[in-house]
Short mmCIF file of C-alpha atoms in Angstrom, two decimals:
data_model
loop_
_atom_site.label_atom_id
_atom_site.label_comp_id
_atom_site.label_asym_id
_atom_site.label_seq_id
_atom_site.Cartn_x
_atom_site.Cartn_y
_atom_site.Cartn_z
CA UNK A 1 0.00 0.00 0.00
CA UNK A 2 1.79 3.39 -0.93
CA UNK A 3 0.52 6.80 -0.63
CA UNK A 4 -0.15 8.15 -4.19
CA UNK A 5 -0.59 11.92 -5.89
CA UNK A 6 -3.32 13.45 -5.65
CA UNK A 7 -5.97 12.74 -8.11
CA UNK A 8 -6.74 15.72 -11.67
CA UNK A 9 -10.43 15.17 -10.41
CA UNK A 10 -12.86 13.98 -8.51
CA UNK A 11 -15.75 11.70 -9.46
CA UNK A 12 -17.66 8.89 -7.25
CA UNK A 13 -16.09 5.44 -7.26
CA UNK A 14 -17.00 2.40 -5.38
CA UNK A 15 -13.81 1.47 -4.24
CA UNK A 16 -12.85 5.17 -3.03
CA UNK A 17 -14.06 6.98 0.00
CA UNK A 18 -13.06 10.98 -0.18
CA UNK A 19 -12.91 13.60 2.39
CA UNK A 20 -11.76 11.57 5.73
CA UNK A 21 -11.25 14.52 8.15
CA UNK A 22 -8.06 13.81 10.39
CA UNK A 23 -6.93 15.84 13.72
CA UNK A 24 -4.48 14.35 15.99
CA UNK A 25 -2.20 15.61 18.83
CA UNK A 26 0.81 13.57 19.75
CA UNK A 27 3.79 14.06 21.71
CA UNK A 28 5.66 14.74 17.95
CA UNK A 29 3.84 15.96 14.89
CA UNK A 30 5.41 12.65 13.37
CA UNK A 31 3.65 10.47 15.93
CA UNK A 32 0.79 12.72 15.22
CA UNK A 33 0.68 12.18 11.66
CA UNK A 34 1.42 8.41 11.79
CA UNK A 35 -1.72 8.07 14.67
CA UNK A 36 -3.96 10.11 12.20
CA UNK A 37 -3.15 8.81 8.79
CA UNK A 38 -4.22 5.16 10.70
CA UNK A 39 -7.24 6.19 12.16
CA UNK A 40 -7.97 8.00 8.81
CA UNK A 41 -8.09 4.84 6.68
CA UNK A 42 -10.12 2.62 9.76
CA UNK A 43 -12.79 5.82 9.37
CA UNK A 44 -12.79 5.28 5.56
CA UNK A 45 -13.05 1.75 5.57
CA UNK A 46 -15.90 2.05 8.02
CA UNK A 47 -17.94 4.41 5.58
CA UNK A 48 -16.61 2.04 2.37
CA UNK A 49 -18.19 -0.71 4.15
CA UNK A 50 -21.42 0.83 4.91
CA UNK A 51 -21.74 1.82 1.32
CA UNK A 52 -21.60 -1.53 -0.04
CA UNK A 53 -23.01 -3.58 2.93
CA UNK A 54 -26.65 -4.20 4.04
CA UNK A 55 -26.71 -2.66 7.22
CA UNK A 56 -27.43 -6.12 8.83
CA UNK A 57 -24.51 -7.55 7.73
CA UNK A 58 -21.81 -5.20 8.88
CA UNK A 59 -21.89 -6.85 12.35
CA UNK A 60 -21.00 -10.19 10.19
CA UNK A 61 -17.49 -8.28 9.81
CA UNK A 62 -14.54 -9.28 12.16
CA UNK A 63 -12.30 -6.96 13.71
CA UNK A 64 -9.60 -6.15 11.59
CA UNK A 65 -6.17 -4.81 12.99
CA UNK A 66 -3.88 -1.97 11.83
CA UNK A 67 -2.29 -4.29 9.36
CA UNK A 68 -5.02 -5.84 7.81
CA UNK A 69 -7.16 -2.55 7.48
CA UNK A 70 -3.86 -1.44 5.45
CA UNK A 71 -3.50 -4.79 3.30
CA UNK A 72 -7.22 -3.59 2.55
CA UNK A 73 -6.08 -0.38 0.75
CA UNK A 74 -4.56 0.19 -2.23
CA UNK A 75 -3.63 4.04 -1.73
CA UNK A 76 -4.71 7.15 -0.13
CA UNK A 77 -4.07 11.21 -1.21
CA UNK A 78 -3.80 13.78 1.59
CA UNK A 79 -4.93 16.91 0.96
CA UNK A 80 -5.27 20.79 3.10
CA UNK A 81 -2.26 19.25 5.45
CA UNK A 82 -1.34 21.47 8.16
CA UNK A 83 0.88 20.74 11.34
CA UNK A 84 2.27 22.18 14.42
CA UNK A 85 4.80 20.77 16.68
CA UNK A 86 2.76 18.22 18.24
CA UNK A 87 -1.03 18.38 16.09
CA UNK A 88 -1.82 16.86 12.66
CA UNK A 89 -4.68 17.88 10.31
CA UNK A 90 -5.31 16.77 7.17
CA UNK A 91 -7.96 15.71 4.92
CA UNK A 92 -7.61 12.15 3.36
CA UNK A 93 -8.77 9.93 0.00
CA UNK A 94 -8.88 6.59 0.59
CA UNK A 95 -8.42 3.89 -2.02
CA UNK A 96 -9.80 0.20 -1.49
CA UNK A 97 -8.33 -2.95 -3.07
CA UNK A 98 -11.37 -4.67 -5.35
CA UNK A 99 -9.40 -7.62 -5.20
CA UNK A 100 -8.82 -8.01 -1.45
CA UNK A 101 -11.73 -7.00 -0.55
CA UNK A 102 -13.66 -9.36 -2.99
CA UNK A 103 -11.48 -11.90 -1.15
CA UNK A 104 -12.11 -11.01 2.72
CA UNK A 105 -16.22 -10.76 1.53
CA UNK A 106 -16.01 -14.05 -0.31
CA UNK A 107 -14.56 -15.66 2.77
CA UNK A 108 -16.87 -14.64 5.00
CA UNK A 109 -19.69 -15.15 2.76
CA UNK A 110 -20.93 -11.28 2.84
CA UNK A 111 -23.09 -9.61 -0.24
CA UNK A 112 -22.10 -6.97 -1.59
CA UNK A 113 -23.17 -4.03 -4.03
CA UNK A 114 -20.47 -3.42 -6.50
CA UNK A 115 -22.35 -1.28 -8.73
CA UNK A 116 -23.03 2.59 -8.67
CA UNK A 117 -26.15 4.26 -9.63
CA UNK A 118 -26.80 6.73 -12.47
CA UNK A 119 -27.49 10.04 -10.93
CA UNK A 120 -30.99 10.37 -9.36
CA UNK A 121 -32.70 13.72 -10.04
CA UNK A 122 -34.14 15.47 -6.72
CA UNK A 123 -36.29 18.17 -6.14
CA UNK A 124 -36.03 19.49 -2.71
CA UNK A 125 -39.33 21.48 -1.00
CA UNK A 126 -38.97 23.37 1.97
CA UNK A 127 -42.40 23.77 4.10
CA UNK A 128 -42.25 26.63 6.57
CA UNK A 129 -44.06 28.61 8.34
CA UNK A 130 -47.12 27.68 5.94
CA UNK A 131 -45.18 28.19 3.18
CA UNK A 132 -43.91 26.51 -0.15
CA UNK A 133 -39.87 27.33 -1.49
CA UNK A 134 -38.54 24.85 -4.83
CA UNK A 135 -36.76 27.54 -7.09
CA UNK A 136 -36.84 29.86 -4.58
CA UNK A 137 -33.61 31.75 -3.36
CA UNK A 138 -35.00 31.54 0.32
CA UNK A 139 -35.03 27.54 0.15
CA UNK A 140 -32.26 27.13 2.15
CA UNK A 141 -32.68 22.95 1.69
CA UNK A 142 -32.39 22.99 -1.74
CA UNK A 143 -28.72 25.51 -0.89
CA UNK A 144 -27.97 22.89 1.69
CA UNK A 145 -28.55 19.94 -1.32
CA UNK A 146 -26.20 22.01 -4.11
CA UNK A 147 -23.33 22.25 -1.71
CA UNK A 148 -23.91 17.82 -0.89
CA UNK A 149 -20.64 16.45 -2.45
CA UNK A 150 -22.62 12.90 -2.05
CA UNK A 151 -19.51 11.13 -3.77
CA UNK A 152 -19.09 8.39 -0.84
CA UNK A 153 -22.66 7.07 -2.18
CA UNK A 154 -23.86 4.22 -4.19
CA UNK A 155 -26.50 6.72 -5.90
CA UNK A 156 -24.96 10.39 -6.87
CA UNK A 157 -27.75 13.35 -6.60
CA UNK A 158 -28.58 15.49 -8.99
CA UNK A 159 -30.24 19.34 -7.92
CA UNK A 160 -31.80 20.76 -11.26
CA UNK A 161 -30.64 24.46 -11.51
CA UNK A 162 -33.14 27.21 -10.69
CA UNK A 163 -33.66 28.23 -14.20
CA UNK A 164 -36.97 29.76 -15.66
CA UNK A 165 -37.81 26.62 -17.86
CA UNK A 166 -37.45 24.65 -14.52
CA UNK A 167 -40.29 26.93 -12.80
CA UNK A 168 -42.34 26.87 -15.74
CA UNK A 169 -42.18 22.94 -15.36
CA UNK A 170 -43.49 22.38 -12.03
CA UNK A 171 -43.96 24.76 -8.91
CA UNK A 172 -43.32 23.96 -4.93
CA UNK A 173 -46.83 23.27 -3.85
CA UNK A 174 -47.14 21.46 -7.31
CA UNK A 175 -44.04 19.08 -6.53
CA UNK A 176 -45.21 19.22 -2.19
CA UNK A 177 -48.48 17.53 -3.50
CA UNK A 178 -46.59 14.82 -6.12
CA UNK A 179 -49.13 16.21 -9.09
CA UNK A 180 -48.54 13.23 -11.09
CA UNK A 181 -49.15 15.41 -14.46
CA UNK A 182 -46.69 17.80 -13.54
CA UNK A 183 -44.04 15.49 -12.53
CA UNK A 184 -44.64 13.69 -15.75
CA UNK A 185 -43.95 16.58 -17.90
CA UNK A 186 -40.80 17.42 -16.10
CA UNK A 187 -39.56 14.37 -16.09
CA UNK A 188 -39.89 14.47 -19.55
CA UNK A 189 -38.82 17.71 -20.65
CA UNK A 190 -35.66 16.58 -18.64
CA UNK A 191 -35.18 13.60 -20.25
CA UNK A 192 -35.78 11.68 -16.52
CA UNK A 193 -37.25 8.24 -15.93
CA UNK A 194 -37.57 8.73 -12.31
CA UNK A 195 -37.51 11.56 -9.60
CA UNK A 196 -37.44 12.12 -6.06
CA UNK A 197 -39.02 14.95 -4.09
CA UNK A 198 -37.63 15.61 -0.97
CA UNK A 199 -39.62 17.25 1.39
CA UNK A 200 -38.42 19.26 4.12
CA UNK A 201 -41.08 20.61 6.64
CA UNK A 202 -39.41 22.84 9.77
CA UNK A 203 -41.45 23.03 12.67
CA UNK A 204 -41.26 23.43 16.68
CA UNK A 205 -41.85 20.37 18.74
CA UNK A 206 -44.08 21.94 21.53
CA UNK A 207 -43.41 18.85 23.44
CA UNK A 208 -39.98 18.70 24.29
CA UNK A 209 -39.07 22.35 22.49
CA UNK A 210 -37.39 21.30 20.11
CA UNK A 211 -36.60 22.30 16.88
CA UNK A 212 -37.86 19.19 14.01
CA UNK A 213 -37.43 18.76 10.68
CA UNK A 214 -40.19 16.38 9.12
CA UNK A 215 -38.41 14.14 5.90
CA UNK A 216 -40.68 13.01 3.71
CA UNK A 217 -39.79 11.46 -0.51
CA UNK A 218 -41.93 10.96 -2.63
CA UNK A 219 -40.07 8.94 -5.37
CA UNK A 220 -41.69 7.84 -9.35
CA UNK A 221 -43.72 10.28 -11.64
CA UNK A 222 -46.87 9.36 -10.04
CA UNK A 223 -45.53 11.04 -6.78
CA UNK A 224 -46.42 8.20 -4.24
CA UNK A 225 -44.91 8.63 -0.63
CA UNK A 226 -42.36 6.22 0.04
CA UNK A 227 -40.65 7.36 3.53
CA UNK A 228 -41.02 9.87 6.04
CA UNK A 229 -39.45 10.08 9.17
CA UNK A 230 -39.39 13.06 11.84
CA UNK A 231 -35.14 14.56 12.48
CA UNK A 232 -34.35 16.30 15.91
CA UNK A 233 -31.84 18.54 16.00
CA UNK A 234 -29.16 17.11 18.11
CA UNK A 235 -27.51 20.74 18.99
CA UNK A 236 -29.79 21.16 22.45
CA UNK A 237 -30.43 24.75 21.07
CA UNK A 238 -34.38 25.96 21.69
CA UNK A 239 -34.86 28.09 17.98
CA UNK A 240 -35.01 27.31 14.68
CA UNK A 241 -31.05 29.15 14.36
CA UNK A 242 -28.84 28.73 11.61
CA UNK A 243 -26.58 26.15 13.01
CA UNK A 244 -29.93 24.02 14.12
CA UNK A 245 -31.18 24.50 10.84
CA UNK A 246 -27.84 23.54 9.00
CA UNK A 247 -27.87 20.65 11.59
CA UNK A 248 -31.51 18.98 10.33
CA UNK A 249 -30.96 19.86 7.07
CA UNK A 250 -27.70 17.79 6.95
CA UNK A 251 -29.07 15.11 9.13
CA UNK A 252 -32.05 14.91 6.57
CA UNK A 253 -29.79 14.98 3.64
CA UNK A 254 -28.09 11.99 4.89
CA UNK A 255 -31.47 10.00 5.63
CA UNK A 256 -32.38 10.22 2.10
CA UNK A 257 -29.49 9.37 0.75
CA UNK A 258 -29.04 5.97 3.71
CA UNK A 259 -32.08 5.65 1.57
CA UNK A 260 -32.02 5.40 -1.49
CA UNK A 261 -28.57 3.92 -1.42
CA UNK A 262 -30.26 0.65 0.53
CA UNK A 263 -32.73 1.08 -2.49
CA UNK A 264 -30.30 0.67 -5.12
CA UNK A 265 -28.08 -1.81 -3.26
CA UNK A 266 -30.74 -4.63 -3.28
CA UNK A 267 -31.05 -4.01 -6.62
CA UNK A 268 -27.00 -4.84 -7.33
CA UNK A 269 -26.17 -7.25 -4.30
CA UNK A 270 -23.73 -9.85 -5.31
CA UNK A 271 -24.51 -12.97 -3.63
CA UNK A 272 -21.21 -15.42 -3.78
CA UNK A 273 -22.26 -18.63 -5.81
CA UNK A 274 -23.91 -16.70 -7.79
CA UNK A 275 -21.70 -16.53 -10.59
CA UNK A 276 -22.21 -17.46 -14.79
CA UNK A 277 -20.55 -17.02 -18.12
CA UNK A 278 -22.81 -15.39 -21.18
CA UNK A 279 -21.85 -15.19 -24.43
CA UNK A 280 -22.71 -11.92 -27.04
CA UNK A 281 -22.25 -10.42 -29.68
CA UNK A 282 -20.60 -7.19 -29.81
CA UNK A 283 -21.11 -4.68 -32.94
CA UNK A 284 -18.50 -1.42 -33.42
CA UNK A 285 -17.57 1.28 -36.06
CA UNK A 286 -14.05 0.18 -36.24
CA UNK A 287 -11.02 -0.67 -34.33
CA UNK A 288 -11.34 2.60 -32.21
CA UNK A 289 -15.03 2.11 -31.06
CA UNK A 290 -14.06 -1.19 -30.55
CA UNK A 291 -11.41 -0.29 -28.03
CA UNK A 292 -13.88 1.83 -26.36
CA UNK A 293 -16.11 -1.36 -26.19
CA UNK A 294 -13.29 -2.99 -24.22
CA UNK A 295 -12.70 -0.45 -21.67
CA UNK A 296 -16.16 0.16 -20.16
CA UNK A 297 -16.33 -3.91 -20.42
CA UNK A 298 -13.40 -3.70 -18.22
CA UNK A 299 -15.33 -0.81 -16.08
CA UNK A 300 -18.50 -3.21 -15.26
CA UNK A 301 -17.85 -3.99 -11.64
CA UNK A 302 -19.87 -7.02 -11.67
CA UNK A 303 -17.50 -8.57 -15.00
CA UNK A 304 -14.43 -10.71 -13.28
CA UNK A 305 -13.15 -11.44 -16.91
CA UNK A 306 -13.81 -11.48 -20.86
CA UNK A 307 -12.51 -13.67 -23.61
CA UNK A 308 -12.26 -12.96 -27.35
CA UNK A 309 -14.06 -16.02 -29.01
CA UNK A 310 -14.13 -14.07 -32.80
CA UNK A 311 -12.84 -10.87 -33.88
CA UNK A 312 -14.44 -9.47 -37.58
CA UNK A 313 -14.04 -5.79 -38.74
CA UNK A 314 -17.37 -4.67 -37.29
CA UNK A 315 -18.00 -7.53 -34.76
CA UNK A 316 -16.70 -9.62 -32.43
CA UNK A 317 -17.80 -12.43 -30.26
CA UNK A 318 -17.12 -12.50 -26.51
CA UNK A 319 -17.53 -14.75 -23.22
CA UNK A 320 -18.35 -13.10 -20.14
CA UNK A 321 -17.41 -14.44 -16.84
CA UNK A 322 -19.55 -12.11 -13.93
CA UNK A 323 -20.55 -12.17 -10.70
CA UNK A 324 -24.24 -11.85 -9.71
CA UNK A 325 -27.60 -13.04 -12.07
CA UNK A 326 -28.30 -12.11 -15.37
CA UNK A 327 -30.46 -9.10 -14.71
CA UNK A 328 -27.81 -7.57 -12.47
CA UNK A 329 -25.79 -7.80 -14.77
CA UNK A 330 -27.87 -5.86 -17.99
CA UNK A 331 -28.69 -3.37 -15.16
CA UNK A 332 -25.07 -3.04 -14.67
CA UNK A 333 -23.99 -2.96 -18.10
CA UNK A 334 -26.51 -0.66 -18.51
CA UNK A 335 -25.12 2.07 -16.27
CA UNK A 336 -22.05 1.87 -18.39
CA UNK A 337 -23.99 2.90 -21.43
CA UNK A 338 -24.18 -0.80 -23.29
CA UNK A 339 -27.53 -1.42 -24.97
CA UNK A 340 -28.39 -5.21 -25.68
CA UNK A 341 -31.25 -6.54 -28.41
CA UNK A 342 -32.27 -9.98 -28.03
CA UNK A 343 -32.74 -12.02 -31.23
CA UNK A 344 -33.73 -16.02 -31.54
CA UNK A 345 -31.75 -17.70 -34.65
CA UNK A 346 -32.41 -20.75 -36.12
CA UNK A 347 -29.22 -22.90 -36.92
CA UNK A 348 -28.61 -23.93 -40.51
CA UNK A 349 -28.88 -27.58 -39.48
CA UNK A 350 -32.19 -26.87 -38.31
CA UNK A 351 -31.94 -27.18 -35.02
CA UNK A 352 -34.09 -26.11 -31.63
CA UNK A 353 -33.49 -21.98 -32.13
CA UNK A 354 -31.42 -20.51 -29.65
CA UNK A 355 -31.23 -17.02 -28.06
CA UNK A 356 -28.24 -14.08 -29.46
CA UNK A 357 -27.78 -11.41 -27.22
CA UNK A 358 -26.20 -8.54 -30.05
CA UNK A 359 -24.26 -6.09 -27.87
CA UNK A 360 -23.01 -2.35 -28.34
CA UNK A 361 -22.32 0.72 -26.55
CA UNK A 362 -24.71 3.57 -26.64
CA UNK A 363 -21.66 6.09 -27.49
CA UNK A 364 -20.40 4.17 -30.17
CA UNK A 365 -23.86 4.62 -32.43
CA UNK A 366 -23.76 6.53 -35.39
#
């Protein structure tokens, strides 16, 4: 495991967790820096693990000593360093080994998602004080969802800008009620098969006087409630003030995203013994597409290995070794941008027909 450079940019990843916050005082800065760098990459495999895990089956994990958490990682980047004589801050990237921890989950017989989501499209509405806010510049939600890196997550969200088209689409009390006919027609203007509202409603608990933030997502274009749960600021502070209010808004943030991530992850878990080999054919433009073709093959986290079985000028036939069932597999595929049509072809020798999957990548299309 070796420290490596920092990476030209930034993009989500399953096997990287960013911005691992380090502060450590030590007799020496280098004792400081050697304590925090440690308990930096036990933090990030923590969070890597409850990305990919059902939340049930993180207690399945053993503990796992200084040396194997670092046998687990493949590199890390430090970045906004800053020291003193005897205190260490940094801020760390942490890089997990697919192989090693394929391995350690295989032996203990753990499902995993391996898979990341394409971006899900979320509309945040703030209820206050009686009031709607979607577009608004005094929806301070919908500020606190823009500035949401949300790159340690298995689904990445996506804040439409507050542009005038957008407000002509659909309006807060409009998206607050889940007006199917509205979400429809923004979904489709936006080229979206799916949408989540996120509903934030700020209120004062006259109970225990406490400042609450009511969650509630409605997710689909026919704007059906699918969660809600009620977020108490954890600050002790008796008024809705900024730093309560950044508080539930952050809080309620990460609820939806716990969310939808357990969403998706059912979706993609790999169970071990569940593994096959499919074979397809792959169309391309020329030797160039047909590179391309290789590479995002080579990106599809649930595909251990390819083989070559025929090469032509515009097609080629392949063997597909994967991990997981068939249809976790398409969906996979799918979020790399291959498209598959299914054809049934009867032999020359006139044989039972049997089943062609033709393969190609959407980018590739003329």
């Amino acid at each position: 495991m070796a420290q490596a450079e920092v990476s030209p940019g930034r993009e989500a990843r399953i096997y990287t967790i960013y911005d691992i916050e380090v502060d450590q005082t030590s007799r020496t800065v280098n004792q400081a820096r050697r304590i925090a760098l440690l308990n930096g990459q036990r933090e990030a495999l923590q969070k890597f693990f409850a990305k990919i895990l059902r939340p049930e089956d993180i207690s399945k994990l053993p503990y796992l000593d200084d040396r194997q958490v670092r046998e687990l990682i493949s590199g890390f980047e430090i970045q906004d360093e800053r020291n003193s004589s005897v205190r260490y801050i940094a801020t760390m990237t942490v890089h997990f080994s697919r192989t090693k921890i394929y391995d350690l989950l295989s032996l203990l017989q753990i499902p995993f998602a391996e898979s990341l989501s394409t971006p899900m499209t979320i509309l945040p509405v703030l209820e206050k004080d009686g009031s709607y806010f979607l577009w608004d510049r005094d929806n301070g939600w919908k500020q606190a969802w823009d500035q949401y890196g949300g790159l340690n997550h298995l689904v990445q969200p996506d804040i439409p800008p507050s542009t005038l088209s957008q407000r002509l689409l659909i309006n807060s009390w409009q998206a607050y009620d889940g007006l199917a006919v509205k979400l429809a027609d923004f979904a489709k203007k936006n080229n979206l098969e799916t949408l989540v509202v996120a509903i934030a409603s700020l209120e004062r608990d006259l109970v225990t006087d406490r400042s609450r933030l009511t969650l509630t997502l409605r997710q689909g274009l026919d704007g059906q409630e699918v969660h809600r749960e009620t977020i108490t600021s954890e600050l002790g502070e008796d008024s809705l003030s900024t730093d309560v209010i950044a508080d539930l808004y952050q809080r309620a943030i990460e609820k939806t995203m716990i969310y939808l991530d357990n969403q998706w992850r059912e979706k993609v878990l790999v169970h071990f013994g569940v593994a096959s080999r499919i074979s397809m054919k792959v169309r391309f433009k020329g030797l160039e597409d047909w590179v391309n073709v290789q590479e995002h093959l080579r990106e599809v986290s649930l595909i251990r290995d390819f083989t070559v079985d025929r090469l032509a000028l515009d097609h080629a036939a392949i063997t597909i070794n994967h991990s997981g069932d068939l249809d976790q597999l398409f969906l996979t595929m799918a979020q790399q941008g291959f498209v598959f049509e299914v054809y049934w072809r009867t032999p020359e020798d006139g044989q039972t027909a049997a089943e062609e999957i033709i393969l190609s990548l959407e980018r590739c299309q003329p």
